[in-house]
XYZ file of C-alpha atoms in Angstrom:
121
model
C 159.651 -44.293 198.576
C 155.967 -42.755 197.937
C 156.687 -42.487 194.303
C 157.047 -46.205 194.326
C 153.628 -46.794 196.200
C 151.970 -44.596 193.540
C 153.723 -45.593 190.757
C 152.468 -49.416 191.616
C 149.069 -48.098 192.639
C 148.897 -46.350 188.798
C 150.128 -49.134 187.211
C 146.971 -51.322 188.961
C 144.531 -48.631 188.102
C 145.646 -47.780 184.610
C 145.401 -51.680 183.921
C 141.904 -52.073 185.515
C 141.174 -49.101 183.634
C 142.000 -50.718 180.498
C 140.686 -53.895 181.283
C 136.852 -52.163 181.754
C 136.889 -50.217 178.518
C 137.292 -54.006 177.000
C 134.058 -54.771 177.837
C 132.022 -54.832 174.615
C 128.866 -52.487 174.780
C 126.918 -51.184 172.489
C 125.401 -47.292 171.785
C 127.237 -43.799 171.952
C 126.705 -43.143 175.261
C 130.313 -43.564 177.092
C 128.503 -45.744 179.672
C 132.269 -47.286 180.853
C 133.649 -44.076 181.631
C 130.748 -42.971 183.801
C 130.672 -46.230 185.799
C 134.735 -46.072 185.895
C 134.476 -42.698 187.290
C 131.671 -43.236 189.741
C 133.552 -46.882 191.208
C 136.325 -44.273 191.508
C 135.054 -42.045 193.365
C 133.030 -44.454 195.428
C 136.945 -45.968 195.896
C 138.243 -42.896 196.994
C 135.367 -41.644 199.305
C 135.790 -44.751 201.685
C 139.823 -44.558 200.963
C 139.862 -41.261 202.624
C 136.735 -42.012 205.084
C 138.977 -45.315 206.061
C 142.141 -42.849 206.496
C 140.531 -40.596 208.542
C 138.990 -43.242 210.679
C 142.028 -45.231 211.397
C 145.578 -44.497 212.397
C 147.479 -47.527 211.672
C 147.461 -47.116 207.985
C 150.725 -45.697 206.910
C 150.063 -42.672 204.523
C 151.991 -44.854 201.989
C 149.122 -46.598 201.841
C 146.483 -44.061 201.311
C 149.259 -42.776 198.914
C 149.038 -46.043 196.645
C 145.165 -46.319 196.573
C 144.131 -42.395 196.617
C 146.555 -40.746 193.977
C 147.985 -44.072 192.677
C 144.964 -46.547 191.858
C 142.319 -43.799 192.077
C 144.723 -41.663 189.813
C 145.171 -44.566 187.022
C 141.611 -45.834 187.287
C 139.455 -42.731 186.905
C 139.408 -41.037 183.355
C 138.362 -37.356 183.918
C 140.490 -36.746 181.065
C 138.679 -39.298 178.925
C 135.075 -38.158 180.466
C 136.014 -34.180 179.018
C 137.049 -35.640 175.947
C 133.733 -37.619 175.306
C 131.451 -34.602 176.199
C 133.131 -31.922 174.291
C 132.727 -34.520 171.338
C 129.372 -35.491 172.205
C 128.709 -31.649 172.255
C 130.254 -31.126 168.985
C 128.231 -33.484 167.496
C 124.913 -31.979 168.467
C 124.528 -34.821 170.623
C 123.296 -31.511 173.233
C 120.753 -34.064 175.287
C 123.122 -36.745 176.039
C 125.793 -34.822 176.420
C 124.437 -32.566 179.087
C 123.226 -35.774 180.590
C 126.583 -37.663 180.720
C 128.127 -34.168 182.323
C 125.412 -33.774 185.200
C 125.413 -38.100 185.926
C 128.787 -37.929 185.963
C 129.662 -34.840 188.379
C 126.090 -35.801 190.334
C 126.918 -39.422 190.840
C 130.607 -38.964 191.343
C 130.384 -36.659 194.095
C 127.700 -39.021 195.541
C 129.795 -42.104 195.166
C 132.340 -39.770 197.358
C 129.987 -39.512 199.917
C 128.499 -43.127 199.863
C 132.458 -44.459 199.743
C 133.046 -41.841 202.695
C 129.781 -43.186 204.636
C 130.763 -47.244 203.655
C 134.074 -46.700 205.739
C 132.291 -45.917 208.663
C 131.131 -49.062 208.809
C 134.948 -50.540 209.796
C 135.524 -48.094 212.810
């Protein structure tokens, strides 16, 4: 039964996923894949803050929105992919800027998702 919960939860992230890098923007700077992964992380952080918190949610639950929706709707994949090319092009500034605002901000968004979840003790 859990790979049903994160099978649906995937499904919902992998769409929303898809559904952000729609959005038309402009520049070389992978600007939906950072804000993907930060939401994501923010997402997570209060997923597992909420988990810990509470004990009527059924790890089925957590299951669906940590590995599935979290799983389908972040892009670490995608971010390594867009650095190593941004690298390769010589694109050295931005590139070590998208790697440190991405790891910086994602771990923050953990904690800030973590500390958000306190709020529904």
């Amino acid at each position: 039964m859990s790979f049903i919960f994160i099978a649906l939860g995937g499904a919902i992230g992998a769409m929303a996923r898809y559904a952000i890098s729609l959005i038309p923007v402009k520049g070389g700077f992978p600007v939906l894949t950072l804000i993907t992964n930060i939401a994501g992380a923010v997402l997570i952080g209060f997923i597992v803050g909420i988990a810990n918190l509470r004990e009527d949610i059924s790890p089925n639950t957590v299951l669906f929105w940590k590995t599935g929706v979290c799983g389908g709707f972040t892009t670490f994949s995608t971010f390594s992919l867009e650095a190593l090319t941004m690298l390769e092009r010589g694109a050295y500034l931005p590139g070590a800027l998208y790697i440190a605002l991405s790891v910086i901000c994602c771990i923050l968004g953990v904690l800030c998702g973590r500390a958000f979840a306190m709020l529904f003790r």
